[in-house]
């Protein structure tokens, strides 16, 4: 569980329903977080500086860190492609590819400033991005279909 004000990630035992550990993070800008349970990794995006960090699910040790888009909001793992999708309010969708312990930014796709809320639905193989209205264009939902 992300606890930005405490500058930590709280480790929760889902079955016992209690906190069993806490991992310190370098600043309080950790925001979206997801689990890659197959790889036993916790993936966290930080807003300042804008960075994606991959942590060991066992002990919180940093496995990888890579620059990312800014004003991060939502983060998803695509297990089928071993990718991570990050949507950011600065107007980008970042796609990262996992290669062992290394993660590289494979795409930095322009969207719309402020379009940060998203949802990846593996069953549909689609990423949905909420785009706010702007002069000359109504609010919309953009749909992205990942390529192989």
Short mmCIF file of N, CA and C in Angstrom, two decimals:
data_model
loop_
_atom_site.label_atom_id
_atom_site.label_comp_id
_atom_site.label_asym_id
_atom_site.label_seq_id
_atom_site.Cartn_x
_atom_site.Cartn_y
_atom_site.Cartn_z
N UNK A 1 0.84 -1.15 0.00
CA UNK A 1 0.00 0.00 0.00
C UNK A 1 0.90 1.23 0.00
N UNK A 2 0.61 2.18 -0.89
CA UNK A 2 1.36 3.42 -0.95
C UNK A 2 0.96 4.33 0.21
N UNK A 3 1.94 4.88 0.91
CA UNK A 3 1.70 5.84 1.99
C UNK A 3 2.66 7.01 1.76
N UNK A 4 2.35 7.86 0.75
CA UNK A 4 3.28 8.93 0.38
C UNK A 4 3.63 9.89 1.52
N UNK A 5 2.65 10.27 2.33
CA UNK A 5 2.94 11.23 3.41
C UNK A 5 3.91 10.67 4.43
N UNK A 6 3.92 9.34 4.60
CA UNK A 6 4.86 8.70 5.52
C UNK A 6 6.16 8.32 4.81
N UNK A 7 6.22 8.59 3.50
CA UNK A 7 7.38 8.24 2.69
C UNK A 7 7.72 6.76 2.79
N UNK A 8 6.66 5.96 2.59
CA UNK A 8 6.86 4.52 2.68
C UNK A 8 5.84 3.75 1.86
N UNK A 9 6.13 2.49 1.71
CA UNK A 9 5.20 1.52 1.18
C UNK A 9 4.92 0.55 2.31
N UNK A 10 3.65 0.43 2.68
CA UNK A 10 3.26 -0.48 3.75
C UNK A 10 3.01 -1.85 3.14
N UNK A 11 3.62 -2.87 3.72
CA UNK A 11 3.44 -4.25 3.25
C UNK A 11 2.32 -4.87 4.08
N UNK A 12 1.28 -5.30 3.38
CA UNK A 12 0.09 -5.83 4.04
C UNK A 12 -0.03 -7.32 3.76
N UNK A 13 -0.30 -8.10 4.79
CA UNK A 13 -0.62 -9.52 4.63
C UNK A 13 -2.12 -9.57 4.32
N UNK A 14 -2.46 -9.90 3.07
CA UNK A 14 -3.87 -9.90 2.65
C UNK A 14 -4.73 -10.86 3.46
N UNK A 15 -4.17 -11.99 3.84
CA UNK A 15 -4.95 -13.00 4.53
C UNK A 15 -5.14 -12.67 6.01
N UNK A 16 -4.11 -12.12 6.62
CA UNK A 16 -4.20 -11.75 8.03
C UNK A 16 -4.85 -10.37 8.20
N UNK A 17 -4.83 -9.57 7.13
CA UNK A 17 -5.42 -8.25 7.19
C UNK A 17 -4.66 -7.28 8.06
N UNK A 18 -3.31 -7.42 8.07
CA UNK A 18 -2.52 -6.50 8.90
C UNK A 18 -1.20 -6.16 8.22
N UNK A 19 -0.65 -5.04 8.63
CA UNK A 19 0.64 -4.60 8.11
C UNK A 19 1.75 -5.42 8.75
N UNK A 20 2.67 -5.93 7.89
CA UNK A 20 3.75 -6.76 8.41
C UNK A 20 5.12 -6.14 8.22
N UNK A 21 5.19 -5.06 7.42
CA UNK A 21 6.48 -4.38 7.21
C UNK A 21 6.21 -3.03 6.57
N UNK A 22 7.26 -2.22 6.50
CA UNK A 22 7.19 -0.97 5.75
C UNK A 22 8.53 -0.76 5.08
N UNK A 23 8.47 -0.26 3.85
CA UNK A 23 9.68 0.02 3.09
C UNK A 23 9.78 1.52 2.87
N UNK A 24 10.89 2.09 3.28
CA UNK A 24 11.10 3.53 3.09
C UNK A 24 11.31 3.84 1.62
N UNK A 25 10.79 4.98 1.18
CA UNK A 25 11.02 5.46 -0.18
C UNK A 25 11.70 6.82 -0.07
N UNK A 26 12.44 7.22 -1.13
CA UNK A 26 13.28 8.41 -1.03
C UNK A 26 12.54 9.73 -0.83
N UNK A 27 11.28 9.82 -1.25
CA UNK A 27 10.52 11.05 -1.05
C UNK A 27 9.04 10.69 -1.02
N UNK A 28 8.20 11.65 -0.78
CA UNK A 28 6.77 11.37 -0.67
C UNK A 28 6.01 11.52 -1.97
N UNK A 29 6.67 11.27 -3.09
CA UNK A 29 5.98 11.45 -4.37
C UNK A 29 5.58 10.13 -5.02
N UNK A 30 5.63 9.03 -4.25
CA UNK A 30 5.17 7.75 -4.78
C UNK A 30 3.65 7.81 -4.90
N UNK A 31 3.17 7.49 -6.09
CA UNK A 31 1.72 7.58 -6.26
C UNK A 31 1.14 6.28 -6.82
N UNK A 32 1.07 6.07 -8.15
CA UNK A 32 0.48 4.80 -8.57
C UNK A 32 1.42 3.62 -8.29
N UNK A 33 0.82 2.50 -8.01
CA UNK A 33 1.59 1.29 -7.70
C UNK A 33 0.79 0.09 -8.19
N UNK A 34 1.50 -0.95 -8.61
CA UNK A 34 0.85 -2.19 -9.02
C UNK A 34 1.77 -3.35 -8.68
N UNK A 35 1.20 -4.54 -8.71
CA UNK A 35 1.98 -5.75 -8.45
C UNK A 35 2.13 -6.55 -9.73
N UNK A 36 3.32 -7.07 -9.92
CA UNK A 36 3.56 -8.07 -10.96
C UNK A 36 3.80 -9.36 -10.18
N UNK A 37 2.73 -10.04 -9.89
CA UNK A 37 2.83 -11.23 -9.02
C UNK A 37 3.61 -12.35 -9.67
N UNK A 38 3.54 -12.50 -11.00
CA UNK A 38 4.30 -13.55 -11.68
C UNK A 38 5.79 -13.37 -11.51
N UNK A 39 6.26 -12.14 -11.53
CA UNK A 39 7.68 -11.84 -11.38
C UNK A 39 8.06 -11.48 -9.95
N UNK A 40 7.07 -11.48 -9.05
CA UNK A 40 7.27 -11.13 -7.64
C UNK A 40 7.91 -9.74 -7.51
N UNK A 41 7.25 -8.77 -8.17
CA UNK A 41 7.75 -7.39 -8.15
C UNK A 41 6.63 -6.41 -7.82
N UNK A 42 7.03 -5.34 -7.17
CA UNK A 42 6.15 -4.21 -6.90
C UNK A 42 6.63 -3.09 -7.80
N UNK A 43 5.72 -2.51 -8.57
CA UNK A 43 6.10 -1.45 -9.50
C UNK A 43 5.45 -0.16 -9.03
N UNK A 44 6.28 0.86 -8.83
CA UNK A 44 5.82 2.13 -8.26
C UNK A 44 6.28 3.26 -9.16
N UNK A 45 5.39 4.23 -9.37
CA UNK A 45 5.78 5.43 -10.10
C UNK A 45 5.90 6.58 -9.12
N UNK A 46 6.94 7.37 -9.30
CA UNK A 46 7.19 8.55 -8.48
C UNK A 46 6.98 9.79 -9.34
N UNK A 47 6.46 10.83 -8.72
CA UNK A 47 6.19 12.07 -9.47
C UNK A 47 7.36 13.04 -9.45
N UNK A 48 8.20 12.98 -8.42
CA UNK A 48 9.29 13.95 -8.33
C UNK A 48 10.54 13.30 -7.74
N UNK A 49 11.52 12.98 -8.54
CA UNK A 49 11.52 13.12 -10.00
C UNK A 49 10.65 12.04 -10.64
N UNK A 50 10.21 12.32 -11.87
CA UNK A 50 9.35 11.38 -12.59
C UNK A 50 10.15 10.12 -12.91
N UNK A 51 9.76 9.03 -12.25
CA UNK A 51 10.54 7.79 -12.37
C UNK A 51 9.68 6.57 -12.07
N UNK A 52 9.95 5.50 -12.78
CA UNK A 52 9.34 4.20 -12.52
C UNK A 52 10.37 3.38 -11.77
N UNK A 53 9.96 2.79 -10.65
CA UNK A 53 10.85 1.92 -9.88
C UNK A 53 10.23 0.54 -9.75
N UNK A 54 11.09 -0.45 -9.87
CA UNK A 54 10.67 -1.84 -9.74
C UNK A 54 11.35 -2.38 -8.48
N UNK A 55 10.54 -2.90 -7.56
CA UNK A 55 11.04 -3.38 -6.28
C UNK A 55 10.79 -4.88 -6.14
N UNK A 56 11.66 -5.53 -5.39
CA UNK A 56 11.45 -6.94 -5.05
C UNK A 56 10.27 -7.05 -4.10
N UNK A 57 9.36 -7.96 -4.39
CA UNK A 57 8.21 -8.17 -3.54
C UNK A 57 8.64 -8.79 -2.19
N UNK A 58 9.81 -9.39 -2.16
CA UNK A 58 10.27 -10.06 -0.95
C UNK A 58 10.77 -9.09 0.12
N UNK A 59 11.55 -8.05 -0.31
CA UNK A 59 12.19 -7.20 0.68
C UNK A 59 12.21 -5.70 0.32
N UNK A 60 11.59 -5.32 -0.79
CA UNK A 60 11.54 -3.91 -1.16
C UNK A 60 12.79 -3.38 -1.82
N UNK A 61 13.76 -4.26 -2.07
CA UNK A 61 15.01 -3.85 -2.72
C UNK A 61 14.71 -3.35 -4.14
N UNK A 62 15.36 -2.25 -4.54
CA UNK A 62 15.18 -1.71 -5.89
C UNK A 62 15.87 -2.62 -6.90
N UNK A 63 15.10 -3.07 -7.89
CA UNK A 63 15.61 -3.90 -8.96
C UNK A 63 15.96 -3.05 -10.17
N UNK A 64 15.10 -2.06 -10.45
CA UNK A 64 15.33 -1.20 -11.61
C UNK A 64 14.70 0.16 -11.35
N UNK A 65 15.24 1.18 -12.01
CA UNK A 65 14.69 2.53 -11.96
C UNK A 65 14.92 3.17 -13.33
N UNK A 66 13.88 3.79 -13.86
CA UNK A 66 13.97 4.39 -15.19
C UNK A 66 13.11 5.65 -15.22
N UNK A 67 13.57 6.68 -15.96
CA UNK A 67 12.80 7.91 -16.09
C UNK A 67 11.46 7.63 -16.73
N UNK A 68 10.46 8.43 -16.37
CA UNK A 68 9.11 8.23 -16.89
C UNK A 68 8.43 9.56 -17.17
N UNK A 69 7.21 9.47 -17.70
CA UNK A 69 6.41 10.67 -17.92
C UNK A 69 6.07 11.29 -16.56
N UNK A 70 5.63 12.55 -16.57
CA UNK A 70 5.38 13.27 -15.33
C UNK A 70 3.92 13.32 -14.94
N UNK A 71 3.67 13.57 -13.65
CA UNK A 71 2.32 13.64 -13.09
C UNK A 71 1.61 12.30 -13.24
N UNK A 72 2.32 11.23 -12.85
CA UNK A 72 1.81 9.86 -12.99
C UNK A 72 0.51 9.66 -12.22
N UNK A 73 -0.39 8.88 -12.82
CA UNK A 73 -1.67 8.64 -12.17
C UNK A 73 -2.05 7.17 -12.13
N UNK A 74 -1.93 6.46 -13.24
CA UNK A 74 -2.33 5.06 -13.26
C UNK A 74 -1.24 4.19 -13.88
N UNK A 75 -1.16 2.96 -13.39
CA UNK A 75 -0.05 2.07 -13.72
C UNK A 75 -0.58 0.63 -13.80
N UNK A 76 -0.22 -0.08 -14.88
CA UNK A 76 -0.74 -1.43 -15.09
C UNK A 76 0.35 -2.35 -15.63
N UNK A 77 0.23 -3.63 -15.31
CA UNK A 77 1.11 -4.66 -15.86
C UNK A 77 0.34 -5.43 -16.92
N UNK A 78 0.96 -5.58 -18.07
CA UNK A 78 0.42 -6.42 -19.15
C UNK A 78 1.24 -7.71 -19.11
N UNK A 79 0.71 -8.71 -18.42
CA UNK A 79 1.45 -9.97 -18.23
C UNK A 79 1.71 -10.68 -19.55
N UNK A 80 0.76 -10.58 -20.46
CA UNK A 80 0.88 -11.25 -21.76
C UNK A 80 2.12 -10.79 -22.51
N UNK A 81 2.43 -9.50 -22.45
CA UNK A 81 3.54 -8.93 -23.22
C UNK A 81 4.74 -8.56 -22.34
N UNK A 82 4.62 -8.76 -21.04
CA UNK A 82 5.66 -8.36 -20.07
C UNK A 82 5.98 -6.88 -20.23
N UNK A 83 4.90 -6.08 -20.20
CA UNK A 83 5.00 -4.63 -20.32
C UNK A 83 4.33 -3.96 -19.14
N UNK A 84 4.68 -2.69 -18.97
CA UNK A 84 4.06 -1.85 -17.96
C UNK A 84 3.55 -0.61 -18.68
N UNK A 85 2.30 -0.21 -18.38
CA UNK A 85 1.70 0.98 -18.97
C UNK A 85 1.51 2.02 -17.87
N UNK A 86 1.96 3.25 -18.13
CA UNK A 86 1.87 4.34 -17.18
C UNK A 86 1.24 5.54 -17.86
N UNK A 87 0.13 6.05 -17.32
CA UNK A 87 -0.50 7.24 -17.88
C UNK A 87 -0.22 8.43 -16.97
N UNK A 88 0.08 9.56 -17.61
CA UNK A 88 0.53 10.74 -16.87
C UNK A 88 -0.19 12.01 -17.32
N UNK A 89 -0.41 12.88 -16.37
CA UNK A 89 -1.09 14.14 -16.64
C UNK A 89 -0.29 15.11 -17.48
N UNK A 90 1.00 14.86 -17.67
CA UNK A 90 1.78 15.77 -18.53
C UNK A 90 1.51 15.53 -20.01
N UNK A 91 0.60 14.58 -20.31
CA UNK A 91 0.19 14.36 -21.69
C UNK A 91 0.91 13.23 -22.39
N UNK A 92 1.27 12.19 -21.62
CA UNK A 92 1.95 11.04 -22.23
C UNK A 92 1.47 9.73 -21.62
N UNK A 93 1.61 8.70 -22.42
CA UNK A 93 1.44 7.31 -22.01
C UNK A 93 2.79 6.66 -22.24
N UNK A 94 3.40 6.17 -21.17
CA UNK A 94 4.68 5.48 -21.30
C UNK A 94 4.47 3.97 -21.28
N UNK A 95 5.22 3.28 -22.15
CA UNK A 95 5.19 1.83 -22.22
C UNK A 95 6.60 1.34 -21.90
N UNK A 96 6.71 0.48 -20.90
CA UNK A 96 8.00 -0.09 -20.51
C UNK A 96 7.99 -1.58 -20.78
N UNK A 97 9.12 -2.08 -21.24
CA UNK A 97 9.26 -3.52 -21.47
C UNK A 97 10.24 -4.09 -20.45
N UNK A 98 9.83 -5.21 -19.86
CA UNK A 98 10.69 -5.89 -18.90
C UNK A 98 11.56 -6.88 -19.65
N UNK A 99 12.86 -6.80 -19.36
CA UNK A 99 13.82 -7.74 -19.94
C UNK A 99 14.71 -8.22 -18.80
N UNK A 100 14.27 -9.29 -18.15
CA UNK A 100 14.97 -9.75 -16.96
C UNK A 100 14.78 -8.73 -15.86
N UNK A 101 15.88 -8.26 -15.28
CA UNK A 101 15.81 -7.24 -14.24
C UNK A 101 15.86 -5.83 -14.80
N UNK A 102 15.97 -5.69 -16.11
CA UNK A 102 16.02 -4.36 -16.74
C UNK A 102 14.65 -3.99 -17.28
N UNK A 103 14.32 -2.72 -17.18
CA UNK A 103 13.10 -2.18 -17.76
C UNK A 103 13.51 -1.01 -18.65
N UNK A 104 12.99 -1.00 -19.86
CA UNK A 104 13.32 0.11 -20.76
C UNK A 104 12.03 0.72 -21.28
N UNK A 105 12.07 2.03 -21.48
CA UNK A 105 10.91 2.71 -22.03
C UNK A 105 10.87 2.41 -23.52
N UNK A 106 9.85 1.67 -23.95
CA UNK A 106 9.71 1.26 -25.35
C UNK A 106 8.90 2.27 -26.15
N UNK A 107 8.05 3.06 -25.47
CA UNK A 107 7.25 4.07 -26.17
C UNK A 107 6.90 5.20 -25.22
N UNK A 108 6.83 6.40 -25.77
CA UNK A 108 6.47 7.63 -25.05
C UNK A 108 5.41 8.29 -25.94
N UNK A 109 4.16 7.89 -25.76
CA UNK A 109 3.07 8.23 -26.67
C UNK A 109 2.36 9.51 -26.22
N UNK A 110 2.32 10.54 -27.09
CA UNK A 110 1.61 11.77 -26.72
C UNK A 110 0.10 11.53 -26.58
N UNK A 111 -0.48 12.13 -25.55
CA UNK A 111 -1.93 12.08 -25.37
C UNK A 111 -2.41 13.54 -25.28
N UNK A 112 -3.04 13.92 -24.21
CA UNK A 112 -3.53 15.28 -23.98
C UNK A 112 -3.14 15.67 -22.56
N UNK A 113 -2.67 16.88 -22.36
CA UNK A 113 -2.34 17.34 -21.02
C UNK A 113 -3.55 17.17 -20.10
N UNK A 114 -3.33 16.58 -18.95
CA UNK A 114 -4.40 16.34 -17.98
C UNK A 114 -5.08 14.99 -18.14
N UNK A 115 -4.80 14.27 -19.22
CA UNK A 115 -5.41 12.94 -19.43
C UNK A 115 -4.56 11.92 -18.69
N UNK A 116 -4.94 11.63 -17.47
CA UNK A 116 -4.12 10.75 -16.65
C UNK A 116 -4.87 9.51 -16.16
N UNK A 117 -6.19 9.56 -16.10
CA UNK A 117 -6.97 8.45 -15.57
C UNK A 117 -7.15 7.39 -16.65
N UNK A 118 -6.81 6.15 -16.30
CA UNK A 118 -6.87 5.08 -17.30
C UNK A 118 -7.22 3.76 -16.64
N UNK A 119 -7.50 2.78 -17.51
CA UNK A 119 -7.80 1.42 -17.05
C UNK A 119 -7.35 0.45 -18.13
N UNK A 120 -6.52 -0.50 -17.75
CA UNK A 120 -6.13 -1.57 -18.66
C UNK A 120 -6.98 -2.78 -18.33
N UNK A 121 -7.64 -3.34 -19.36
CA UNK A 121 -8.50 -4.50 -19.19
C UNK A 121 -7.88 -5.65 -19.99
N UNK A 122 -7.15 -6.55 -19.32
CA UNK A 122 -6.47 -7.64 -20.03
C UNK A 122 -7.42 -8.52 -20.84
N UNK A 123 -8.62 -8.75 -20.32
CA UNK A 123 -9.58 -9.62 -21.02
C UNK A 123 -9.99 -9.03 -22.37
N UNK A 124 -9.97 -7.71 -22.48
CA UNK A 124 -10.30 -7.03 -23.74
C UNK A 124 -9.05 -6.65 -24.53
N UNK A 125 -7.89 -6.78 -23.87
CA UNK A 125 -6.62 -6.38 -24.47
C UNK A 125 -6.65 -4.92 -24.91
N UNK A 126 -7.15 -4.06 -24.02
CA UNK A 126 -7.29 -2.64 -24.32
C UNK A 126 -6.93 -1.80 -23.10
N UNK A 127 -6.38 -0.61 -23.39
CA UNK A 127 -6.13 0.40 -22.37
C UNK A 127 -7.05 1.57 -22.69
N UNK A 128 -7.86 1.96 -21.71
CA UNK A 128 -8.80 3.06 -21.86
C UNK A 128 -8.24 4.28 -21.13
N UNK A 129 -8.25 5.43 -21.81
CA UNK A 129 -7.72 6.67 -21.24
C UNK A 129 -8.80 7.74 -21.26
N UNK A 130 -9.13 8.31 -20.10
CA UNK A 130 -10.11 9.40 -20.01
C UNK A 130 -9.43 10.71 -20.42
N UNK A 131 -10.02 11.38 -21.40
CA UNK A 131 -9.48 12.63 -21.92
C UNK A 131 -10.49 13.74 -21.62
N UNK A 132 -10.05 14.75 -20.90
CA UNK A 132 -10.96 15.84 -20.54
C UNK A 132 -11.25 16.72 -21.74
N UNK A 133 -12.38 17.41 -21.67
CA UNK A 133 -12.75 18.34 -22.74
C UNK A 133 -11.73 19.46 -22.81
N UNK A 134 -11.51 19.95 -24.01
CA UNK A 134 -10.65 21.12 -24.20
C UNK A 134 -11.26 21.97 -25.30
N UNK A 135 -10.80 23.20 -25.49
CA UNK A 135 -11.41 24.05 -26.52
C UNK A 135 -11.41 23.33 -27.88
N UNK A 136 -12.60 23.16 -28.41
CA UNK A 136 -12.73 22.54 -29.72
C UNK A 136 -12.91 21.03 -29.71
N UNK A 137 -12.87 20.41 -28.53
CA UNK A 137 -13.02 18.95 -28.48
C UNK A 137 -13.74 18.55 -27.19
N UNK A 138 -14.73 17.68 -27.30
CA UNK A 138 -15.46 17.24 -26.09
C UNK A 138 -14.63 16.20 -25.31
N UNK A 139 -15.06 15.94 -24.10
CA UNK A 139 -14.43 14.87 -23.31
C UNK A 139 -14.59 13.56 -24.08
N UNK A 140 -13.63 12.66 -23.89
CA UNK A 140 -13.65 11.42 -24.64
C UNK A 140 -12.94 10.32 -23.87
N UNK A 141 -13.11 9.12 -24.34
CA UNK A 141 -12.32 7.97 -23.86
C UNK A 141 -11.56 7.46 -25.06
N UNK A 142 -10.24 7.52 -24.96
CA UNK A 142 -9.40 6.99 -26.02
C UNK A 142 -9.12 5.52 -25.71
N UNK A 143 -9.08 4.71 -26.74
CA UNK A 143 -8.86 3.28 -26.57
C UNK A 143 -7.57 2.89 -27.30
N UNK A 144 -6.67 2.29 -26.55
CA UNK A 144 -5.40 1.84 -27.11
C UNK A 144 -5.40 0.32 -27.16
N UNK A 145 -4.95 -0.23 -28.28
CA UNK A 145 -4.82 -1.67 -28.44
C UNK A 145 -3.32 -1.99 -28.53
N UNK A 146 -2.78 -2.65 -27.53
CA UNK A 146 -1.34 -2.97 -27.55
C UNK A 146 -0.98 -3.84 -28.75
N UNK A 147 0.18 -3.58 -29.31
CA UNK A 147 0.66 -4.40 -30.42
C UNK A 147 1.53 -5.52 -29.86
N UNK A 148 1.66 -6.59 -30.63
CA UNK A 148 2.46 -7.74 -30.14
C UNK A 148 3.89 -7.39 -29.82
#
